[in-house]
Coordinates of C-alpha atoms in Angstrom, one line a residue:
M278 CA 9.2 -17.4 -3.4
S279 CA 11.6 -15.2 -1.3
P280 CA 15.4 -15.6 -0.7
G281 CA 16.4 -17.6 2.4
G282 CA 19.5 -17.3 4.5
D283 CA 21.2 -20.1 2.8
G284 CA 20.5 -18.8 -0.7
V285 CA 17.5 -21.2 -1.1
A286 CA 14.3 -19.7 -2.3
V287 CA 11.6 -19.9 0.6
P288 CA 8.2 -20.9 -0.8
D289 CA 5.1 -19.1 0.5
T290 CA 2.8 -21.9 1.5
R291 CA 0.1 -19.6 2.9
P292 CA -3.5 -19.6 1.2
R293 CA -3.9 -16.7 -1.2
F294 CA -7.2 -14.8 -1.8
P295 CA -8.3 -11.9 -3.9
A296 CA -9.5 -8.7 -2.1
D297 CA -13.1 -9.9 -2.2
R298 CA -13.3 -13.4 -0.5
G299 CA -17.1 -13.4 0.1
G300 CA -20.1 -15.1 -1.5
V301 CA -19.4 -18.6 -0.6
A302 CA -22.3 -21.1 0.1
V303 CA -21.8 -24.7 1.2
L304 CA -24.1 -27.2 -0.3
G305 CA -23.8 -30.3 1.8
A306 CA -23.0 -29.3 5.4
G307 CA -22.0 -32.7 6.8
T308 CA -19.1 -34.0 8.7
I309 CA -16.2 -32.8 6.4
A310 CA -17.8 -29.4 5.9
Q311 CA -18.2 -28.8 9.5
S312 CA -14.8 -30.3 10.6
A313 CA -12.7 -28.6 7.9
H314 CA -14.4 -26.5 5.3
L315 CA -16.3 -24.1 7.6
P316 CA -13.4 -23.8 10.2
A317 CA -11.1 -23.0 7.3
Y318 CA -13.4 -20.2 6.1
E319 CA -13.7 -18.9 9.7
Q320 CA -9.9 -18.8 10.2
H321 CA -9.3 -17.1 6.8
G322 CA -12.2 -14.5 6.8
V323 CA -14.1 -16.2 3.9
G324 CA -17.7 -14.8 3.8
V325 CA -20.2 -17.6 3.9
T326 CA -23.7 -16.7 2.8
G327 CA -25.2 -19.9 4.1
V328 CA -25.3 -23.6 4.0
W329 CA -27.8 -26.4 3.2
S330 CA -28.1 -30.0 4.2
R331 CA -30.6 -32.7 3.2
S332 CA -31.2 -33.2 6.9
S333 CA -32.1 -30.4 9.2
R334 CA -30.6 -32.3 12.1
T335 CA -27.1 -31.9 10.5
T336 CA -27.3 -28.0 10.7
D337 CA -28.8 -27.8 14.2
G338 CA -26.7 -25.3 16.2
L339 CA -24.4 -24.7 13.2
L340 CA -25.0 -20.9 13.1
E341 CA -24.0 -20.7 16.7
R342 CA -20.8 -22.6 16.1
F343 CA -19.8 -20.7 13.0
P344 CA -20.8 -17.0 13.4
R345 CA -19.6 -16.1 9.9
V346 CA -22.3 -18.2 8.3
R347 CA -25.3 -16.0 7.7
R348 CA -28.1 -18.5 7.2
V349 CA -29.3 -22.1 6.7
Y350 CA -31.1 -22.4 3.4
G351 CA -34.4 -24.3 3.3
S352 CA -33.4 -26.1 0.0
A353 CA -30.7 -26.5 -2.6
E354 CA -32.8 -24.5 -5.0
E355 CA -33.0 -21.7 -2.6
L356 CA -29.2 -21.6 -2.2
L357 CA -28.7 -21.7 -5.8
A358 CA -31.2 -18.9 -6.5
D359 CA -29.5 -16.5 -4.0
P360 CA -27.9 -13.6 -5.9
A361 CA -25.4 -13.1 -3.1
V362 CA -23.9 -16.6 -3.8
R363 CA -20.8 -16.4 -6.2
F364 CA -19.1 -19.7 -5.2
V365 CA -20.7 -23.0 -4.3
D366 CA -18.7 -25.4 -2.1
L367 CA -20.2 -28.7 -3.3
A368 CA -19.4 -30.9 -0.3
T369 CA -21.8 -33.8 -1.1
G370 CA -20.5 -37.4 -1.8
P371 CA -19.3 -38.3 -5.4
E372 CA -22.7 -39.8 -6.2
D373 CA -24.5 -37.6 -8.7
R374 CA -21.5 -35.3 -8.7
L375 CA -21.9 -34.2 -12.3
A376 CA -25.7 -33.6 -11.9
W377 CA -24.9 -31.2 -8.9
I378 CA -22.1 -29.5 -10.8
S379 CA -24.5 -29.0 -13.7
A380 CA -27.2 -27.5 -11.5
V381 CA -24.6 -25.1 -10.0
V382 CA -23.4 -24.1 -13.4
D383 CA -26.9 -23.7 -14.7
A384 CA -27.4 -21.2 -11.8
G385 CA -24.3 -19.2 -12.9
K386 CA -22.2 -19.9 -9.9
H387 CA -18.5 -21.1 -9.7
V388 CA -18.1 -24.5 -8.2
L389 CA -15.5 -26.1 -5.8
A390 CA -16.5 -29.8 -5.8
Q391 CA -15.4 -32.1 -3.0
K392 CA -12.9 -34.9 -3.9
P393 CA -13.0 -37.4 -5.5
L394 CA -14.6 -35.6 -8.4
T395 CA -16.1 -39.0 -9.3
L396 CA -15.1 -42.7 -9.2
S397 CA -16.9 -43.4 -12.4
A398 CA -15.3 -43.8 -15.7
D399 CA -18.6 -43.0 -17.3
D400 CA -18.7 -39.6 -15.6
L401 CA -15.2 -38.9 -16.8
D402 CA -16.3 -39.5 -20.2
R403 CA -19.3 -37.0 -19.7
L404 CA -17.2 -34.4 -17.8
P405 CA -16.1 -32.5 -21.0
E406 CA -19.7 -31.7 -21.9
V407 CA -20.3 -30.4 -18.4
L408 CA -17.1 -28.3 -18.5
A409 CA -18.1 -26.9 -22.0
A410 CA -21.4 -25.8 -20.4
A411 CA -19.4 -24.1 -17.6
D412 CA -17.3 -22.2 -20.3
R413 CA -20.4 -21.0 -22.0
A414 CA -21.8 -19.8 -18.7
G415 CA -18.5 -18.1 -17.9
V416 CA -18.0 -20.0 -14.6
R417 CA -15.0 -22.1 -13.4
V418 CA -15.2 -25.6 -11.9
A419 CA -12.6 -26.6 -9.5
V420 CA -12.0 -29.7 -7.2
N421 CA -11.2 -29.5 -3.5
H422 CA -7.7 -31.3 -3.8
N423 CA -6.7 -29.5 -0.5
G424 CA -3.7 -31.8 -0.2
R425 CA -2.0 -29.9 -2.7
W426 CA -1.8 -27.0 -0.2
A427 CA -0.5 -29.1 2.7
P428 CA 2.5 -26.9 3.6
P429 CA 5.3 -29.5 3.0
W430 CA 3.7 -30.6 -0.3
R431 CA 3.0 -27.1 -1.4
A432 CA 6.6 -26.0 -0.7
A433 CA 7.8 -29.1 -2.6
T434 CA 5.6 -28.2 -5.5
L435 CA 7.0 -24.6 -5.7
L436 CA 10.6 -25.7 -5.4
V437 CA 10.1 -28.4 -8.1
R438 CA 8.6 -25.8 -10.3
D439 CA 11.6 -23.6 -9.6
G440 CA 14.0 -26.3 -10.6
A441 CA 15.4 -26.9 -7.2
V442 CA 16.0 -30.7 -7.8
G443 CA 16.5 -30.6 -11.6
D444 CA 14.5 -33.1 -13.4
V445 CA 12.4 -35.3 -11.3
V446 CA 13.4 -39.0 -11.5
G447 CA 11.4 -40.6 -8.7
V448 CA 8.8 -39.9 -6.0
T449 CA 8.2 -42.2 -2.9
H450 CA 5.6 -42.0 -0.2
V451 CA 5.2 -44.1 2.9
H452 CA 2.4 -44.1 5.4
D453 CA 4.0 -44.5 8.8
K454 CA 0.8 -43.9 10.7
P455 CA -2.4 -45.6 11.8
L456 CA -5.3 -45.9 9.4
P457 CA -8.5 -43.9 10.2
P458 CA -11.5 -45.9 11.5
L459 CA -12.8 -47.8 8.3
A460 CA -14.7 -51.0 9.5
G461 CA -18.4 -50.2 9.6
T462 CA -18.1 -46.9 7.7
P463 CA -19.5 -46.2 4.2
F464 CA -15.8 -46.0 3.0
D465 CA -15.4 -49.7 3.7
D466 CA -18.1 -50.4 1.1
V467 CA -15.9 -48.8 -1.8
P468 CA -14.1 -51.4 -3.7
H469 CA -10.3 -51.0 -3.3
M470 CA -11.0 -48.0 -1.1
L471 CA -7.3 -47.3 -0.2
L472 CA -6.3 -47.2 -3.9
T473 CA -9.3 -45.3 -5.2
D474 CA -10.2 -42.9 -2.5
Y475 CA -7.8 -42.8 0.5
L476 CA -4.6 -42.4 -1.7
L477 CA -6.1 -40.0 -4.2
H478 CA -4.4 -36.9 -2.5
W479 CA -1.1 -38.8 -2.8
V480 CA -1.7 -39.8 -6.4
D481 CA -2.7 -36.3 -7.2
I482 CA 0.3 -34.5 -5.7
T483 CA 2.7 -37.1 -7.2
R484 CA 1.3 -36.7 -10.7
S485 CA 1.8 -32.9 -10.2
W486 CA 5.5 -33.2 -9.2
L487 CA 6.2 -35.5 -12.1
L488 CA 4.6 -33.2 -14.6
D489 CA 6.1 -30.1 -13.1
G490 CA 9.5 -31.8 -12.8
G491 CA 9.8 -32.4 -16.5
A492 CA 8.9 -36.3 -16.3
G493 CA 5.7 -35.8 -18.3
P494 CA 2.4 -37.5 -17.8
V495 CA 1.9 -40.8 -16.1
V496 CA 1.6 -43.5 -18.8
S497 CA 1.4 -46.8 -16.6
V498 CA -0.1 -47.7 -13.3
Q499 CA 0.5 -50.8 -11.2
A500 CA -1.2 -51.7 -8.0
S501 CA -2.1 -54.3 -5.4
D502 CA -3.8 -54.5 -2.0
S503 CA -4.1 -57.3 0.5
R504 CA -5.4 -58.1 4.0
V505 CA -2.8 -58.0 6.7
P506 CA -2.2 -59.7 10.1
G507 CA -4.2 -58.1 12.8
Q508 CA -6.9 -56.7 10.5
P509 CA -10.3 -57.3 12.0
A510 CA -12.6 -59.7 10.2
Q511 CA -15.3 -57.0 9.9
A512 CA -13.0 -54.8 7.9
R513 CA -13.9 -55.6 4.3
N514 CA -11.3 -53.7 2.5
P515 CA -7.6 -54.6 2.5
W516 CA -5.4 -52.6 4.9
S517 CA -2.3 -52.8 2.8
A518 CA -1.9 -51.1 -0.5
T519 CA 1.0 -50.4 -3.0
L520 CA 0.6 -48.2 -6.0
S521 CA 3.3 -47.5 -8.6
M522 CA 3.3 -45.1 -11.6
T523 CA 5.7 -44.7 -14.5
A524 CA 5.9 -41.3 -16.3
E525 CA 6.6 -40.7 -20.0
S526 CA 10.2 -40.0 -19.2
G527 CA 10.7 -43.2 -17.4
A528 CA 10.6 -41.6 -13.9
T529 CA 8.7 -43.7 -11.4
A530 CA 6.7 -43.1 -8.2
T531 CA 5.6 -45.5 -5.4
L532 CA 2.9 -45.0 -2.8
R533 CA 3.0 -47.5 0.1
I534 CA 0.5 -48.3 2.9
P535 CA 2.0 -51.2 4.8
G536 CA -1.1 -51.5 7.1
S537 CA -2.3 -49.6 10.2
A538 CA 1.1 -48.6 11.4
V539 CA 1.8 -48.6 15.2
S540 CA 4.2 -45.6 15.8
S541 CA 4.8 -43.1 18.6
R542 CA 5.9 -40.5 16.0
S543 CA 3.5 -40.9 13.1
G544 CA 3.6 -39.3 9.8
C545 CA 3.7 -39.7 6.1
P546 CA 7.2 -39.3 4.9
F547 CA 8.0 -38.6 1.2
W548 CA 11.0 -38.2 -1.1
V549 CA 11.2 -36.3 -4.4
H550 CA 14.4 -37.3 -6.1
G551 CA 15.8 -35.2 -9.1
T552 CA 18.8 -35.0 -11.2
T553 CA 20.4 -32.2 -9.0
G554 CA 18.8 -32.7 -5.6
T555 CA 16.3 -34.3 -3.3
L556 CA 13.4 -33.2 -1.3
R557 CA 12.8 -35.1 1.9
G558 CA 9.7 -34.3 4.0
S559 CA 6.6 -35.6 5.9
V560 CA 2.9 -34.5 6.3
L561 CA 0.1 -34.9 8.9
L562 CA 0.0 -35.7 12.5
D563 CA 2.4 -32.8 13.5
S564 CA 5.2 -34.5 11.4
D565 CA 5.3 -31.6 8.9
R566 CA 8.8 -30.8 7.6
L567 CA 10.8 -30.4 4.3
D568 CA 14.5 -30.4 3.6
L569 CA 16.2 -29.7 0.3
D570 CA 19.6 -31.6 -0.2
D571 CA 21.7 -30.5 -3.1
G572 CA 24.2 -33.2 -2.8
T573 CA 26.6 -31.1 -0.6
S574 CA 24.3 -29.9 2.2
S575 CA 20.8 -30.1 3.4
T576 CA 18.6 -27.1 4.1
S577 CA 15.4 -27.1 6.2
I578 CA 12.5 -25.2 4.4
P579 CA 10.4 -23.0 6.7
L580 CA 6.8 -23.9 6.6
Q581 CA 3.6 -22.1 7.6
G582 CA 0.2 -23.5 8.4
A583 CA -1.2 -27.0 8.4
W584 CA -3.0 -29.1 5.8
F585 CA -6.1 -29.1 8.2
V586 CA -7.5 -26.5 7.8
D587 CA -5.3 -24.2 5.7
G588 CA -5.3 -26.5 2.7
F589 CA -9.1 -26.3 2.6
A590 CA -9.0 -22.5 2.6
A591 CA -6.3 -22.5 -0.1
A592 CA -8.3 -24.7 -2.5
M593 CA -11.1 -22.2 -2.3
G594 CA -8.7 -19.3 -2.5
E595 CA -7.2 -20.7 -5.6
L596 CA -10.5 -20.8 -7.3
M597 CA -11.3 -17.3 -6.2
C598 CA -7.9 -15.9 -7.5
A599 CA -8.4 -17.8 -10.9
V600 CA -11.8 -16.0 -11.3
E601 CA -10.3 -12.7 -10.4
E602 CA -7.3 -13.2 -12.7
D603 CA -9.4 -14.8 -15.5
R604 CA -7.4 -18.0 -15.7
S605 CA -8.0 -21.7 -15.1
P606 CA -7.4 -22.7 -11.5
E607 CA -4.6 -25.1 -10.6
N608 CA -7.2 -27.5 -9.2
S609 CA -9.4 -27.3 -12.2
A610 CA -11.9 -30.2 -12.7
A611 CA -10.2 -31.1 -16.0
D612 CA -6.9 -31.5 -14.2
A613 CA -8.4 -33.4 -11.3
A614 CA -10.0 -35.8 -13.7
L615 CA -6.5 -37.0 -14.7
S616 CA -5.8 -38.0 -11.2
V617 CA -9.1 -39.9 -11.0
R618 CA -8.1 -41.8 -14.1
L619 CA -4.9 -42.9 -12.4
V620 CA -6.8 -44.2 -9.3
L621 CA -9.2 -46.0 -11.5
A622 CA -6.3 -47.6 -13.4
A623 CA -4.9 -48.6 -9.9
R624 CA -8.2 -50.3 -9.2
D625 CA -8.2 -52.1 -12.5
S626 CA -4.7 -53.3 -11.9
A627 CA -5.5 -54.6 -8.5
D628 CA -8.5 -56.5 -9.9
R629 CA -6.2 -58.1 -12.4
G630 CA -3.7 -59.3 -9.9
G631 CA -1.3 -56.3 -10.1
V632 CA -0.6 -56.3 -13.9
P633 CA 0.4 -52.9 -15.2
V634 CA -2.4 -50.8 -16.8
E635 CA -1.5 -48.3 -19.5
V636 CA -2.9 -44.8 -19.2
A637 CA -3.4 -42.6 -22.2
A638 CA -1.0 -39.6 -22.1

């Protein structure tokens, strides 16, 4: 944080790295890795020792498109055995996630796992055993919750931590934008996909603000989803979803997707209300902004970068800094698991017709 012209501390939202930002290998070089992970590493000078994908077709031409990538490994085993690899960006799907994490840990490498960490309650119950093995091996396990470093959200996080709005009493998010293509994609096969997968970034950042803002952990979740007019018949998942959370202090949060919004100025506006002020902002689709209102005036907070792709670089940078500084990363797997428990509670609530589901604090 640095002082601004209006006396408001200006948060630094840029990705942070240690001096040595090399030794990364990407295990699972599919669409998200090539559209976000690798461009982020190129842009921020992260050294990539190589990549591996199950299909050789996936990596055709990859070395030409990404000059910082040194090689394509012939197998996952070859990648894990490479002594030049210090960090494995595990960009596979959530299936078999814990098995992959265990394999990376056994190889003595630090892990950045793609989100969601898992969508299995059984996996969450097994996670402490996997993380205990990581502790014994002296490696860190983090999750690619890149949304935490979307500049408006990151700035809001740092201001909340600094006490800029006092105690957080409420958080609200609204999706005022079209949904991405879902019909016919694997995402449409995930039950209650909007609640369990798509909204995970929003659930995760909201849980963080409630906790950092003194509201305590989320203790109750209520959710519903429904089909909407204009939704094509082949789209299996509902296109409307509402998820509400109540924290230990009584503070509340609501996340709302009304459907695939038609808008010439799309974005995802949000509000963080506190006892002494309010943060108002938006993320995505060139809508990035953040204002701090102290009840007498509103100050625009300067922002740097963009969620895509700076957030992806920052998630890896946080893991690297945590290793360098011998601490737990903000995006640790143990912390990410708490957000997964909330979306699973949302799924259960929707299955039960929207009744509140209690969450163990």
